[in-house]
Tab-separated table of C-alpha atoms and ligand atoms in Angstrom:
chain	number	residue	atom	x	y	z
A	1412	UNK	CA	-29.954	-125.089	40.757
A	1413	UNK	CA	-33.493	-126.934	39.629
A	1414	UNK	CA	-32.252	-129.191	36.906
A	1415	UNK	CA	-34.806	-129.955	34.008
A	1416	UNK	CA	-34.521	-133.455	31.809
A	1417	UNK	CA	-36.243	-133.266	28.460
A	1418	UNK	CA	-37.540	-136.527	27.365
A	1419	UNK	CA	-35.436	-138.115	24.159
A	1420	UNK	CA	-35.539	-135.421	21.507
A	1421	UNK	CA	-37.336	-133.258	22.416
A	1422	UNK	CA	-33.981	-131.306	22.943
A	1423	UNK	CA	-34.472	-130.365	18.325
A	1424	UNK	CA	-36.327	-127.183	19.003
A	1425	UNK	CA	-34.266	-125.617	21.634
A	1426	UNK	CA	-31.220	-126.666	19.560
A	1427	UNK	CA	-32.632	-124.606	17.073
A	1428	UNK	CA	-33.262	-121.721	19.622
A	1429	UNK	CA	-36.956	-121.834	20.139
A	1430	UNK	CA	-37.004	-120.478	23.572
A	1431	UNK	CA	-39.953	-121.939	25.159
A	1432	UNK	CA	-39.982	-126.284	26.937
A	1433	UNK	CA	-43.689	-127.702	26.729
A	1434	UNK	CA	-44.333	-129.467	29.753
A	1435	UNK	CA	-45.215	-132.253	27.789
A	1436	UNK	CA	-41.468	-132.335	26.750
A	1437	UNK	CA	-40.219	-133.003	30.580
A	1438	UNK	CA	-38.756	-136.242	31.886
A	1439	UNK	CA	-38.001	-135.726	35.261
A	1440	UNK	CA	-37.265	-132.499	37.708
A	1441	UNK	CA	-34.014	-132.916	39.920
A	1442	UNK	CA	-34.982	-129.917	42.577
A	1443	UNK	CA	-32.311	-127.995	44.182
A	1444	UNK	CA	-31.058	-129.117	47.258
A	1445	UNK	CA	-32.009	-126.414	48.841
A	1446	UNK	CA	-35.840	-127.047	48.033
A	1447	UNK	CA	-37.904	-127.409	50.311
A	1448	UNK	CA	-41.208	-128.037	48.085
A	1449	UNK	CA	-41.842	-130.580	45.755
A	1450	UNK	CA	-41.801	-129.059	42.892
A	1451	UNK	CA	-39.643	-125.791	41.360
A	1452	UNK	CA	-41.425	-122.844	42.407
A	1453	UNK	CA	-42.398	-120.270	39.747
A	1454	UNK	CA	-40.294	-117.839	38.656
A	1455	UNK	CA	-37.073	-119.862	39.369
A	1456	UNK	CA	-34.522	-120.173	37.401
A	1457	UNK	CA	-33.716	-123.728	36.041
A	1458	UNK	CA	-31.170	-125.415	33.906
A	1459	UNK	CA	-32.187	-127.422	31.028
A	1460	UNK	CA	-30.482	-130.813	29.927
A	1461	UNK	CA	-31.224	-133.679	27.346
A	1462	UNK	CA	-31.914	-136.681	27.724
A	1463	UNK	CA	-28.089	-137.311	26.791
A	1464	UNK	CA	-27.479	-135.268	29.912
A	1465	UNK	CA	-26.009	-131.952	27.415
A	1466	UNK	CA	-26.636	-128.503	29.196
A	1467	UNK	CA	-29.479	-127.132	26.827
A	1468	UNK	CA	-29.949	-123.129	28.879
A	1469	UNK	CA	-31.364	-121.651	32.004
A	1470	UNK	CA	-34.853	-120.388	32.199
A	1471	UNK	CA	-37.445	-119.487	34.300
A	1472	UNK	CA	-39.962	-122.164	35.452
A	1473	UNK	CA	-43.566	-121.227	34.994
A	1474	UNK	CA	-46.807	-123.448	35.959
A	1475	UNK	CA	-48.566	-123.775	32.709
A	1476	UNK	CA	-47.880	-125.578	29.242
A	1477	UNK	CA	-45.248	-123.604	28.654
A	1478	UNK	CA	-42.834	-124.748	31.429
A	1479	UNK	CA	-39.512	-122.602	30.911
A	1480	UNK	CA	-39.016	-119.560	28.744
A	1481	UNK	CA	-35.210	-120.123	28.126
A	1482	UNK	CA	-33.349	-116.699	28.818
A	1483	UNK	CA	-29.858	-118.162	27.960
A	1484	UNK	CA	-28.888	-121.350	25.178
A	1485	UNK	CA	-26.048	-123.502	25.874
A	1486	UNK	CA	-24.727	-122.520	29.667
A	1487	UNK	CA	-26.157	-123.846	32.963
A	1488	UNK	CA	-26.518	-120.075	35.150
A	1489	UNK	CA	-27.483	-116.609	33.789
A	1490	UNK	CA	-24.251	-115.507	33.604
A	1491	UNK	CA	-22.706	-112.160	35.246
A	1492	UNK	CA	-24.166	-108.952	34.496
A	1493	UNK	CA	-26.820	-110.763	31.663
A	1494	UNK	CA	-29.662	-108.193	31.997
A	1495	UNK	CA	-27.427	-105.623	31.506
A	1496	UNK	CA	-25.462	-107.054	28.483
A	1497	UNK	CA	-29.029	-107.713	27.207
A	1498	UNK	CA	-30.487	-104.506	27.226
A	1499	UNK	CA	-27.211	-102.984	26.127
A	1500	UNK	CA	-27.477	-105.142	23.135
A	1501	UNK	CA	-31.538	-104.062	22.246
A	1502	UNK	CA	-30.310	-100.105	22.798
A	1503	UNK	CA	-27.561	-100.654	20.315
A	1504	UNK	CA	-30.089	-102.598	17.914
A	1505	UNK	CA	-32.522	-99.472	18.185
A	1506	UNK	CA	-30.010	-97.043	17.798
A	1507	UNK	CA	-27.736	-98.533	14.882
A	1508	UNK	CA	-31.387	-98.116	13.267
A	1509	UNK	CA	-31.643	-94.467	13.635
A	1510	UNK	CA	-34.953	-94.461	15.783
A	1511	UNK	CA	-33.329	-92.902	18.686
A	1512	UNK	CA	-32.975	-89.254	17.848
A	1513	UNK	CA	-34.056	-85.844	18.816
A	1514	UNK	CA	-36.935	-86.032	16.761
A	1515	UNK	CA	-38.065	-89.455	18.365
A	1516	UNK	CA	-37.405	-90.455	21.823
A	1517	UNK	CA	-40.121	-93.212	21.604
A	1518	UNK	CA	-39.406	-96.306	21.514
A	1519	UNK	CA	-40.185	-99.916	22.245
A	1520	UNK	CA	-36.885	-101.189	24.198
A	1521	UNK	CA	-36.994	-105.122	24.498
A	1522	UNK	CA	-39.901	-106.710	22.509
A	1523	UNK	CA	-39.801	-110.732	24.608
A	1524	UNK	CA	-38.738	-112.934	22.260
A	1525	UNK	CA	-37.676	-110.562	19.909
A	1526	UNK	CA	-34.992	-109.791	22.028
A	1527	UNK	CA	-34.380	-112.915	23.460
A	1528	UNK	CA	-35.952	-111.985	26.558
A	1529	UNK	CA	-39.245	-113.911	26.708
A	1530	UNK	CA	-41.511	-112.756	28.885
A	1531	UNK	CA	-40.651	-109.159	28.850
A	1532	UNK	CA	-41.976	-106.186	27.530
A	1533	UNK	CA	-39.948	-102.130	27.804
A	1534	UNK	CA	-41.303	-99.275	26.257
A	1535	UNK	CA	-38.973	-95.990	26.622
A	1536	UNK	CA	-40.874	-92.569	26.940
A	1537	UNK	CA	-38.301	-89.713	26.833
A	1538	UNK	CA	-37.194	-90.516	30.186
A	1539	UNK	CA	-39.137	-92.951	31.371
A	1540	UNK	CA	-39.169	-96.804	30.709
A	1541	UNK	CA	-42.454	-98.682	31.171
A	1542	UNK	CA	-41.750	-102.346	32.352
A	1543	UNK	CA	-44.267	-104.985	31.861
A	1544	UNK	CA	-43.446	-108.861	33.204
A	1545	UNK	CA	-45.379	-111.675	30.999
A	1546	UNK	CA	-44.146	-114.272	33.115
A	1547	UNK	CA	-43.475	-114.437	37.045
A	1548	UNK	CA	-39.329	-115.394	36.223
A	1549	UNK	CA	-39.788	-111.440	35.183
A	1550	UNK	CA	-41.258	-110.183	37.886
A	1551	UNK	CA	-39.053	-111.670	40.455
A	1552	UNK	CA	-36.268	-109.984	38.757
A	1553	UNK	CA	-37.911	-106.880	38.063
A	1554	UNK	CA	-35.777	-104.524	40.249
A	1555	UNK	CA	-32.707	-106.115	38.641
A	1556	UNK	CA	-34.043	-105.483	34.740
A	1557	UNK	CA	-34.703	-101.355	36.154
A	1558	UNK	CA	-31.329	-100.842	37.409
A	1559	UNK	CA	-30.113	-102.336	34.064
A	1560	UNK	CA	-32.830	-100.122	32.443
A	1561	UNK	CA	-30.949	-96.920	34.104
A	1562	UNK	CA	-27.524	-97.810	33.756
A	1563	UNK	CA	-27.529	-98.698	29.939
A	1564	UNK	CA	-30.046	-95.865	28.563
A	1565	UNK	CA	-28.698	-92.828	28.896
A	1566	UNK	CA	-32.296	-91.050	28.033
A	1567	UNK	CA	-33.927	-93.126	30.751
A	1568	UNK	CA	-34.609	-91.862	34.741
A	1569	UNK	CA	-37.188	-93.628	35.739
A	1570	UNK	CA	-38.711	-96.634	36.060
A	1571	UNK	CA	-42.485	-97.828	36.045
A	1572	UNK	CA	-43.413	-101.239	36.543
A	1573	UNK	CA	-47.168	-102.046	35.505
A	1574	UNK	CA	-47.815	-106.106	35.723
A	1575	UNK	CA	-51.557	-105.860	36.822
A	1576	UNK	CA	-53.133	-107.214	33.824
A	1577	UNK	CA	-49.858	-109.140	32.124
A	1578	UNK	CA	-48.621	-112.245	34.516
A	1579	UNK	CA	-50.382	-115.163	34.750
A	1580	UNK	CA	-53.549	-114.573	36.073
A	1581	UNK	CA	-53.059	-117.840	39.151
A	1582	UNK	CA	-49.881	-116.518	39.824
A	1583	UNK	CA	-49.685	-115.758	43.634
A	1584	UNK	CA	-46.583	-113.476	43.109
A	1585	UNK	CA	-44.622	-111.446	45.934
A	1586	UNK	CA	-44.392	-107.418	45.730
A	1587	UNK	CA	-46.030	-104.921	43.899
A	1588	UNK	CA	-47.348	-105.505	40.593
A	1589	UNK	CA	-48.116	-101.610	39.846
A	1590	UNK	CA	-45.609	-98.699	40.669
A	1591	UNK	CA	-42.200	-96.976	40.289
A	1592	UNK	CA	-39.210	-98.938	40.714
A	1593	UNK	CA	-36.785	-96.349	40.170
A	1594	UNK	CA	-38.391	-92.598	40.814
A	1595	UNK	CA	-34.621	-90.355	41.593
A	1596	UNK	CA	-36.820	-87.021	40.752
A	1597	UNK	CA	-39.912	-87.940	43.219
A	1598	UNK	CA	-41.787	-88.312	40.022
A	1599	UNK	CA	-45.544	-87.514	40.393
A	1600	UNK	CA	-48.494	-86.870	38.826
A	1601	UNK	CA	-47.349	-83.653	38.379
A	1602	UNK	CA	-44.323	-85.178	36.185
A	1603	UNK	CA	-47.398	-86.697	34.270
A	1604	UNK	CA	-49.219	-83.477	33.294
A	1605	UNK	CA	-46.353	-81.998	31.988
A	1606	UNK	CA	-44.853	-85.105	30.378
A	1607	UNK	CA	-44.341	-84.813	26.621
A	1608	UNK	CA	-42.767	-87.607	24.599
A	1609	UNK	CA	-41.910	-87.140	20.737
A	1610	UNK	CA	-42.442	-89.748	17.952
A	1611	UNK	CA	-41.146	-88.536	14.505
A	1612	UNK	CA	-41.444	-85.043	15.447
A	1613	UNK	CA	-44.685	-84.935	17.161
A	1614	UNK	CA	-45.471	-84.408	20.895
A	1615	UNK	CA	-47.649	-86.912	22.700
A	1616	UNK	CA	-48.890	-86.979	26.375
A	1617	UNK	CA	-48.499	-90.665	27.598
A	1618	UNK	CA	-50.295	-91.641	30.859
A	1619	UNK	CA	-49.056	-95.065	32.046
A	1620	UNK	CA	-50.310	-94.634	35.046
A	1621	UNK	CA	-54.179	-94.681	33.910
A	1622	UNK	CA	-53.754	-95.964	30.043
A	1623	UNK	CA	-53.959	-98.736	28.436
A	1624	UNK	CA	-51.232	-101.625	28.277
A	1625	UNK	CA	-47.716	-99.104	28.910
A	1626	UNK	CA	-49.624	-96.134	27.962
A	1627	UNK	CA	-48.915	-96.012	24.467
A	1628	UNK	CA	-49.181	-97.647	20.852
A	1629	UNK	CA	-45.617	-97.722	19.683
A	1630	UNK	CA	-46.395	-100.370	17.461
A	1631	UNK	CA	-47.715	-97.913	14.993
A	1632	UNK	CA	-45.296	-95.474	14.300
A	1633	UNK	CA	-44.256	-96.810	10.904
A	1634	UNK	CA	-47.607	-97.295	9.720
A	1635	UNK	CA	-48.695	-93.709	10.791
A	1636	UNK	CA	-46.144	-92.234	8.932
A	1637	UNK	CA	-47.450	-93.969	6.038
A	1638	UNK	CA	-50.590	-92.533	6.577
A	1639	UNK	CA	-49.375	-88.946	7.233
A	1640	UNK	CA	-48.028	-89.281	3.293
A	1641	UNK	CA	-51.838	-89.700	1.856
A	1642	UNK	CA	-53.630	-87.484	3.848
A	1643	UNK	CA	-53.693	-83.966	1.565
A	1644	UNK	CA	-56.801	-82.561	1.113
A	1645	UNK	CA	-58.913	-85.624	2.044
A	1646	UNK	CA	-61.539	-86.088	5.168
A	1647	UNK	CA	-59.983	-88.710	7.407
A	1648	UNK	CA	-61.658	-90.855	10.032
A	1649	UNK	CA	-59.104	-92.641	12.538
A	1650	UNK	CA	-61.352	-94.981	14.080
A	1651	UNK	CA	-60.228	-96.961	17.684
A	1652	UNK	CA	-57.756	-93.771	17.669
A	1653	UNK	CA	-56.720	-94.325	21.632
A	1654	UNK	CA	-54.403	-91.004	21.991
A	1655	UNK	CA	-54.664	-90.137	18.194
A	1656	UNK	CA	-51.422	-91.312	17.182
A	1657	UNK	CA	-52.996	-91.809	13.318
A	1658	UNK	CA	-54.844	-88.192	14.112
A	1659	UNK	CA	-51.651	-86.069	14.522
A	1660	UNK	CA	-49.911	-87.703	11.435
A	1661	UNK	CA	-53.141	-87.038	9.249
A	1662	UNK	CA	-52.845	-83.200	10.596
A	1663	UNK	CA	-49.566	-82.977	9.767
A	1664	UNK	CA	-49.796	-84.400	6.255
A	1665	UNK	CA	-52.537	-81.684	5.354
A	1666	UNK	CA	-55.815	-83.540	6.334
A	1667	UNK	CA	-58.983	-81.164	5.329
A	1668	UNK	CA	-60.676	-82.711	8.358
A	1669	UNK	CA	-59.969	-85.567	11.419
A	1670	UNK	CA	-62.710	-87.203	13.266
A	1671	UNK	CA	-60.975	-89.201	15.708
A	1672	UNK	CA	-63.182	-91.577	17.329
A	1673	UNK	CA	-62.816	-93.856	20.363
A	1674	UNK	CA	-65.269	-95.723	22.811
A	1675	UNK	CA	-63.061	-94.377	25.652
A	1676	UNK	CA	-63.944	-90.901	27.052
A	1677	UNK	CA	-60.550	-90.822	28.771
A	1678	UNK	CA	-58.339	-91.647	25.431
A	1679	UNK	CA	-60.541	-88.702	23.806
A	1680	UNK	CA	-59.259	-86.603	26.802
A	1681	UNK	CA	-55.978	-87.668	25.387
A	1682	UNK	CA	-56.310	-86.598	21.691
A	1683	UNK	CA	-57.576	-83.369	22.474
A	1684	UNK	CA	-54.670	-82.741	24.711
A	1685	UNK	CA	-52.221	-83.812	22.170
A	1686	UNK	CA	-53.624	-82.143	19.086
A	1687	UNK	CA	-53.977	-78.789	20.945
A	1688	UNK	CA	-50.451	-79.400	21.691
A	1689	UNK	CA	-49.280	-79.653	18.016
A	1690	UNK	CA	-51.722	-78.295	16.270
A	1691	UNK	CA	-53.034	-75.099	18.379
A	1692	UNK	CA	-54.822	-73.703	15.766
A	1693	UNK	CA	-56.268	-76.716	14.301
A	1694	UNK	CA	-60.302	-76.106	13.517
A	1695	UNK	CA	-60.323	-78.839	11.302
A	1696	UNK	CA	-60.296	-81.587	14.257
A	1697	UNK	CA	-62.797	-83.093	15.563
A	1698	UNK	CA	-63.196	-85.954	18.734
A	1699	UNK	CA	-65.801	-87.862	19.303
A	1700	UNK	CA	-66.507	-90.859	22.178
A	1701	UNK	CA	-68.626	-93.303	20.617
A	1702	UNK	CA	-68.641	-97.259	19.964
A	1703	UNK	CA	-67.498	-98.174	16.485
A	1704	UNK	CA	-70.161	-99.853	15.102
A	1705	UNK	CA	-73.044	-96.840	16.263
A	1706	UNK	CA	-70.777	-94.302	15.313
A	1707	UNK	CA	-70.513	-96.060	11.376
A	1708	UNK	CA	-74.255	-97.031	11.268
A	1709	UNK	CA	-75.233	-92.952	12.344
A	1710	UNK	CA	-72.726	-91.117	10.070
A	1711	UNK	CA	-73.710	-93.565	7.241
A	1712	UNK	CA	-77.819	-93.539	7.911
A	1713	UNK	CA	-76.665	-89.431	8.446
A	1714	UNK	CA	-75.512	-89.851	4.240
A	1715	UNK	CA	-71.498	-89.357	5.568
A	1716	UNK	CA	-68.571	-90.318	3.457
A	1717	UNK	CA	-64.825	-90.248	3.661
A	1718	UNK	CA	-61.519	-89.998	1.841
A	1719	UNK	CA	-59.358	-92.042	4.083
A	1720	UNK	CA	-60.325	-94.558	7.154
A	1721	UNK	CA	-58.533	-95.950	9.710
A	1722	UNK	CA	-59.553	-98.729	11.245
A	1723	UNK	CA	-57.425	-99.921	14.274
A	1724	UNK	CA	-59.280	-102.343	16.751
A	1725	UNK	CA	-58.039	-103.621	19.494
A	1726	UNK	CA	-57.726	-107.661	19.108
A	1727	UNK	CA	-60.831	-109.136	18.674
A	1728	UNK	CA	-59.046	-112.612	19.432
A	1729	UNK	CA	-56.999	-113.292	22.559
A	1730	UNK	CA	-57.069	-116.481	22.160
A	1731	UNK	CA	-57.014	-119.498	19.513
A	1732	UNK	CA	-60.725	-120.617	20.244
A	1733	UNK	CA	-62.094	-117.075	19.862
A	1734	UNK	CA	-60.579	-116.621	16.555
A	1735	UNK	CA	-63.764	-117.341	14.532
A	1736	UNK	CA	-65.348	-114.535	16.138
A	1737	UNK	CA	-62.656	-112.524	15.923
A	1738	UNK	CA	-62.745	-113.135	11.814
A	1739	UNK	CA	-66.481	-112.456	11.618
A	1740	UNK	CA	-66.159	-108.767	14.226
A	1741	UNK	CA	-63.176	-107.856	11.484
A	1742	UNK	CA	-65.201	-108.911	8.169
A	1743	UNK	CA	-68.138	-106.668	9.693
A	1744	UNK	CA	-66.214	-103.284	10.570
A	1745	UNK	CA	-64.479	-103.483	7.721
A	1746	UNK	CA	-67.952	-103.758	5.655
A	1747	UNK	CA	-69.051	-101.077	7.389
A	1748	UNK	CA	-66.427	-99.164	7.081
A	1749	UNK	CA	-65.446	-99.535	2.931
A	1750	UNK	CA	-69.249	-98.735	2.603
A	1751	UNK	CA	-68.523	-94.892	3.809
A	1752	UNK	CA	-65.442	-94.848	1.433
A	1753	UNK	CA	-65.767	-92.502	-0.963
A	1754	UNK	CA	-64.966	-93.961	-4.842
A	1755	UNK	CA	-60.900	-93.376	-5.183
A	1756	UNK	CA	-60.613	-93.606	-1.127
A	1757	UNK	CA	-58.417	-95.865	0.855
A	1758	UNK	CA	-58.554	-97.911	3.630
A	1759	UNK	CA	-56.321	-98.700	6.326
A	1760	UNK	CA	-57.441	-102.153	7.965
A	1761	UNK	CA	-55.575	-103.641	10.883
A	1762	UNK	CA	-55.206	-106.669	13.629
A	1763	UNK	CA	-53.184	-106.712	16.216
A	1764	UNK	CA	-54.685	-110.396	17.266
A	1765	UNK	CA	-52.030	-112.701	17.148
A	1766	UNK	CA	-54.233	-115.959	16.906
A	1767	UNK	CA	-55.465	-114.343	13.921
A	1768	UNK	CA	-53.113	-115.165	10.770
A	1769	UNK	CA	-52.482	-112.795	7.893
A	1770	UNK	CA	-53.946	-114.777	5.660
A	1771	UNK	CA	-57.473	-115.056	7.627
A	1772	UNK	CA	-57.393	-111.399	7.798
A	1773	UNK	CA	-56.823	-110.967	4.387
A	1774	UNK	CA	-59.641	-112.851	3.763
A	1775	UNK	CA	-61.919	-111.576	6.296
A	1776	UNK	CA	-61.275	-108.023	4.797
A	1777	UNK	CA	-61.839	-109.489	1.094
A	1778	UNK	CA	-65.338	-110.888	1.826
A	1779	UNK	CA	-66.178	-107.449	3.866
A	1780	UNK	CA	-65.395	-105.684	0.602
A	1781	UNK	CA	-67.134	-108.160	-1.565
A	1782	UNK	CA	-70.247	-108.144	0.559
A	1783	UNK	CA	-70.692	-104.568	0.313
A	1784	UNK	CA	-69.756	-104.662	-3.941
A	1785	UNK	CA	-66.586	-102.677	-3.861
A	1786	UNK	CA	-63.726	-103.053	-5.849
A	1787	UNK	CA	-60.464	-103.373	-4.009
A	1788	UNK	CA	-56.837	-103.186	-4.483
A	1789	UNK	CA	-54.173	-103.827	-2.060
A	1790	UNK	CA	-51.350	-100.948	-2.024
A	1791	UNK	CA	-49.734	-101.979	0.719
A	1792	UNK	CA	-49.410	-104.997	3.176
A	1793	UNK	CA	-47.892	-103.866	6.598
A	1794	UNK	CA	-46.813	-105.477	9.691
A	1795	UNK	CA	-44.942	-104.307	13.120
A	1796	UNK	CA	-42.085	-102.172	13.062
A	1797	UNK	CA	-38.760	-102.564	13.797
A	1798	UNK	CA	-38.463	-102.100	17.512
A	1799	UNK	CA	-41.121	-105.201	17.552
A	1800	UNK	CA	-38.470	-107.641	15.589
A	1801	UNK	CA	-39.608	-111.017	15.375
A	1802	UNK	CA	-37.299	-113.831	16.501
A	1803	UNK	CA	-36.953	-116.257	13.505
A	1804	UNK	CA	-36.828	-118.827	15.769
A	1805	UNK	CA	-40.021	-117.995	17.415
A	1806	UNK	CA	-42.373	-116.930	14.723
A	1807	UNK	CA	-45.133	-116.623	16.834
A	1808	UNK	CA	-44.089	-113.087	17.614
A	1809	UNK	CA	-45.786	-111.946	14.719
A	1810	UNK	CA	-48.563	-110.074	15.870
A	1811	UNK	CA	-49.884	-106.775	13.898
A	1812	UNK	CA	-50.637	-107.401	10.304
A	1813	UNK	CA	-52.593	-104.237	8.324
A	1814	UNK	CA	-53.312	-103.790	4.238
A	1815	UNK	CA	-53.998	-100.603	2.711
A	1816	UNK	CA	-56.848	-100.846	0.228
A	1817	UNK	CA	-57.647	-98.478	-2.594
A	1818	UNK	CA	-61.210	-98.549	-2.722
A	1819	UNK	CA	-63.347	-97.975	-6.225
B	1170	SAH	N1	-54.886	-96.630	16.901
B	1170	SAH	C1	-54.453	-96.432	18.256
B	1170	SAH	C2	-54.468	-97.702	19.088
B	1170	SAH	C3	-55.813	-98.394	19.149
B	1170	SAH	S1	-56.007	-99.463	20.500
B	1170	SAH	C4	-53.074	-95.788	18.257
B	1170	SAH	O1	-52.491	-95.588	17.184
B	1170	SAH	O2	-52.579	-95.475	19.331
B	1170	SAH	C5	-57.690	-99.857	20.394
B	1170	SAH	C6	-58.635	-98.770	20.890
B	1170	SAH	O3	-59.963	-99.206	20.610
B	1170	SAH	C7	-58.606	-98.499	22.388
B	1170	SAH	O4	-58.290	-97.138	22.609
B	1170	SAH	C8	-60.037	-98.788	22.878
B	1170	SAH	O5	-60.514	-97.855	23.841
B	1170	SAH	C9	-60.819	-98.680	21.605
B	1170	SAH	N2	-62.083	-99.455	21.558
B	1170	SAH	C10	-62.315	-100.692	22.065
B	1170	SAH	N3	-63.576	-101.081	21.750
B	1170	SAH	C11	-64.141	-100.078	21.036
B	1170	SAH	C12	-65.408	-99.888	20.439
B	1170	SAH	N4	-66.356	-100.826	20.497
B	1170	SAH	N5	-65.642	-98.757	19.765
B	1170	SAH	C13	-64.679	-97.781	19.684
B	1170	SAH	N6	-63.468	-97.907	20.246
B	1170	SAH	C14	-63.188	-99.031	20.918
C-alpha cells in the first residue's frame, strides 16, 4: 500500500483524531509497488506514518489541500468487514436514541465525520438509503458501503447513489455518479409516486431522483417539532419551505393559516402533495412559488402581517470568502422578515452555511432587528439534531445554527 510520511509533528492532530492530513503536512510519498504513476491516484487508500516512522491510519488520498480523510486511527489496512462494522455502529447510535420507530422511519444514517466516515453522507427513507460520496475514496467504494447499507438495516431495500453535484468537481472518476446500486424490487418511478416516508408521525413524499441534495431536509426534524408546539391559533409563514417539512408540523399544531412559500415550482408540487396527504381537508393552506425577497416586499407593501415566520434559506455562504455576503443576504431577510411580525410574534431564523459562525449569525440577525426598531428576545438557540452528531475532534461539522426570537 501507498505509504504517507508526515513531516515532524505534524503527526499532534491526528493523534488527537482529527481525521483530515493537509498536504502541507506531507514529507514524502513511498508509492506502492505496484504503481505505475507517479503519484497515488485518488481515491486510494493510503497508510499514514510519522516522521518517527509510527503507523498513524489508512485513508483515502484526495488531490486537494486536504490530502487524506483518515477512515481508520492507529492500523495500517481497513480492516475486515470495516464498512459494515461502521454502519452497524451509526444504526445502533440512531436506534439506542429512539429515532427509529414506527412513527419515524427517517433518518440521517452516517453524517461524515460525525460518524467517522469522512466523506460520506446516508440518508434512510423507509426503505430506501440515499448515498452521497464527498470525496472520490467514497465513490470507489460505493458498491461496497450499499451492500453494507442492506445487510445491517433491516428497514433498508434499496440503494440510490446520487454524487452529481457532491465529489470534487476535477475529479475524473470511473462509473456512474447518479443511479441505483441496489434496486431487488425493479424500483421505478412508479415506486416514487407511491413512496411515503414518515417523520414523527407525518407522511412525506421524497423524490431523490429530481430533489434537491438526497431529496430531503432531515436536518430539521427537531426544530420542526419545536415549531409544531407554538403554532395554535396563529398565521404562519414557512418561508424557503422546500417540501413543507415546517408546513405539516404548523398544521398539525393547530395553525389558523400556512403560506408556504418557495422559489421552486417543483418543491411547491411537493407541499401540496404532502399536505393533501395529511391534511385532506385542510382549507387553511396555502402554496405559493415566489422569490423571498418579492414575496416579503408585496405582502408587506399589500399591509400583511404574521404570528409566526420561518425563515429557512438555503446557505448563502459556500465558502469562507463569500461569507460577508452571506452575513449581509441574512441581516436583510431577516429585516424584512421581523418587519411583518406581528407585536408578541416569533421568529424562527436559520443558517445552514457552515463558513458562517454562530456568533456572526447572531449578530447579523441582531442588527436586522435593530435596523427595523424591534425589540427582541432570544427563546431558543438551536442547532442540528442528533443524527447530524458532530465529531469533537472535528468541530467543523457544525453546520445549522437557528434562534427563535420573540418579537415586540
Ligand atoms: N425548510 C426546508 C428546507 C429549505 S432548503 C425544509 O424544512 O425542508 C432551501 C430552499 O430555499 C430550497 O427549497 C430552495 O428552492 C429555496 N430557495 C432558494 N432561493 C430562494 C429564493 N430566492 N426565494 C425563495 N426560495 C428560495
Amino acid at each position: 500500500m501507498t505509504t504517507i510520511y508526515l513531516k515532524p509533528h505534524k503527526e499532534e492532530s491526528l493523534k488527537r483524531f482529527h481525521p483530515w492530513v493537509f498536504s502541507g503536512a506531507i514529507s514524502k510519498v513511498v508509492l506502492d509497488a505496484k504503481h505505475q504513476g507517479d503519484a497515488p491516484v485518488e481515491g486510494e487508500p493510503v497508510t499514514v506514518r510519522s516522521a518517527a516512522n509510527e503507523v498513524l491510519g489508512v485513508g483515502h488520498w484526495q488531490v486537494g489541500s486536504i490530502a487524506v480523510r483518515i477512515l481508520a486511527f492507529g492500523v495500517e489496512e481497513l480492516p475486515e468487514g470495516f464498512w459494515s462494522e461502521r454502519i452497524r455502529a451509526a444504526y445502533q447510535v440512531r436506534l439506542s436514541i429512539g429515532l427509529i420507530r414506527p412513527d419515524n422511519n427517517t433518518f440521517r444514517l452516517i453524517h461524515g465525520e460525525g460518524d467517522f466516515l469522512p466523506g460520506l453522507i446516508v440518508d434512510v427513507y423507509a426503505d430506501t438509503a440515499v448515498v452521497q460520496a464527498h470525496s472520490v475514496g467514497m465513490h470507489v467504494c460505493r458498491k461496497e458501503i450499499a451492500e453494507a447499507l442492506v445487510k445491517e438495516v433491516p428497514q433498508v431495500e434499496n440503494v440510490y447513489y446520487k454524487s452529481d453535484d457532491t465529489l470534487p468537481f476535477k475529479a475524473p472518476v470511473e462509473g456512474e455518479k447518479v443511479g441505483y446500486l441496489i434496486q431487488p424490487s425493479a424500483v421505478s418511478i412508479q415506486h416514487l409516486d407511491e413512496f411515503w416516508s414518515t417523520e414523527n408521525g407525518l407522511s412525506f413524499r421524497i423524490d431523490w431522483l429530481r430533489g434537491q441534495k438526497t431529496g430531503f431536509f432531515v436536518d430539521q426534524r427537531e426544530n420542526r417539532a419545536l415549531v409544531e408546539r407554538y403554532a395554535a391559533n396563529k398565521d404562519v409563514l414557512n418561508m424557503f419551505c422546500y417540501t413543507g417539512g415546517f408546513s405539516l408540523y404548523a398544521l398539525r399544531g393547530g395553525a389558523k393559516t400556512v403560506d408556504s412559500v418557495d422559489v421552486s415550482q417543483k418543491a411547491i408540487d411537493l407541499v401540496n402533495i404532502n399536505v393533501a396527504r395529511n391534511f385532506p381537508d385542510a382549507k387553511n393552506h396555502q402554496a405559493v412559488a415566489a422569490d423571498a425577497f418579492e414575496y416579503l416586499t408585496a405582502q408587506k407593501n399589500a399591509g400583511k402581517t404574521y404570528d409566526l415566520i420561518i425563515l429557512d434559506p438555503p446557505a448563502f455562504a459556500k465558502h469562507r470568502d463569500a461569507v460577508k455576503n452571506a452575513l449581509r443576504g441574512y441581516q436583510r431577510i431577516n429585516a424584512k422578515a421581523i418587519e411583518m411580525i406581528r407585536p408578541g410574534g416569533i421568529l424562527f431564523t436559520f443558517s445552514c452555511s457552515q463558513a458562517v459562525d454562530k456568533e456572526a449569525f447572531r449578530l447579523a440577525v441582531f442588527s436586522a432587528a435593530a435596523s427595523v426598531g424591534r425589540k427582541v428576545r432570544i427563546l431558543h438557540q438551536l442547532h442540528q439534531p442528533q443524527d447530524h452528531p458532530i465529531n469533537i475532534y472535528h468541530p467543523e461539522g457544525e453546520y445549522l445554527k437557528g434562534l427563535v426570537l420573540y418579537i415586540e
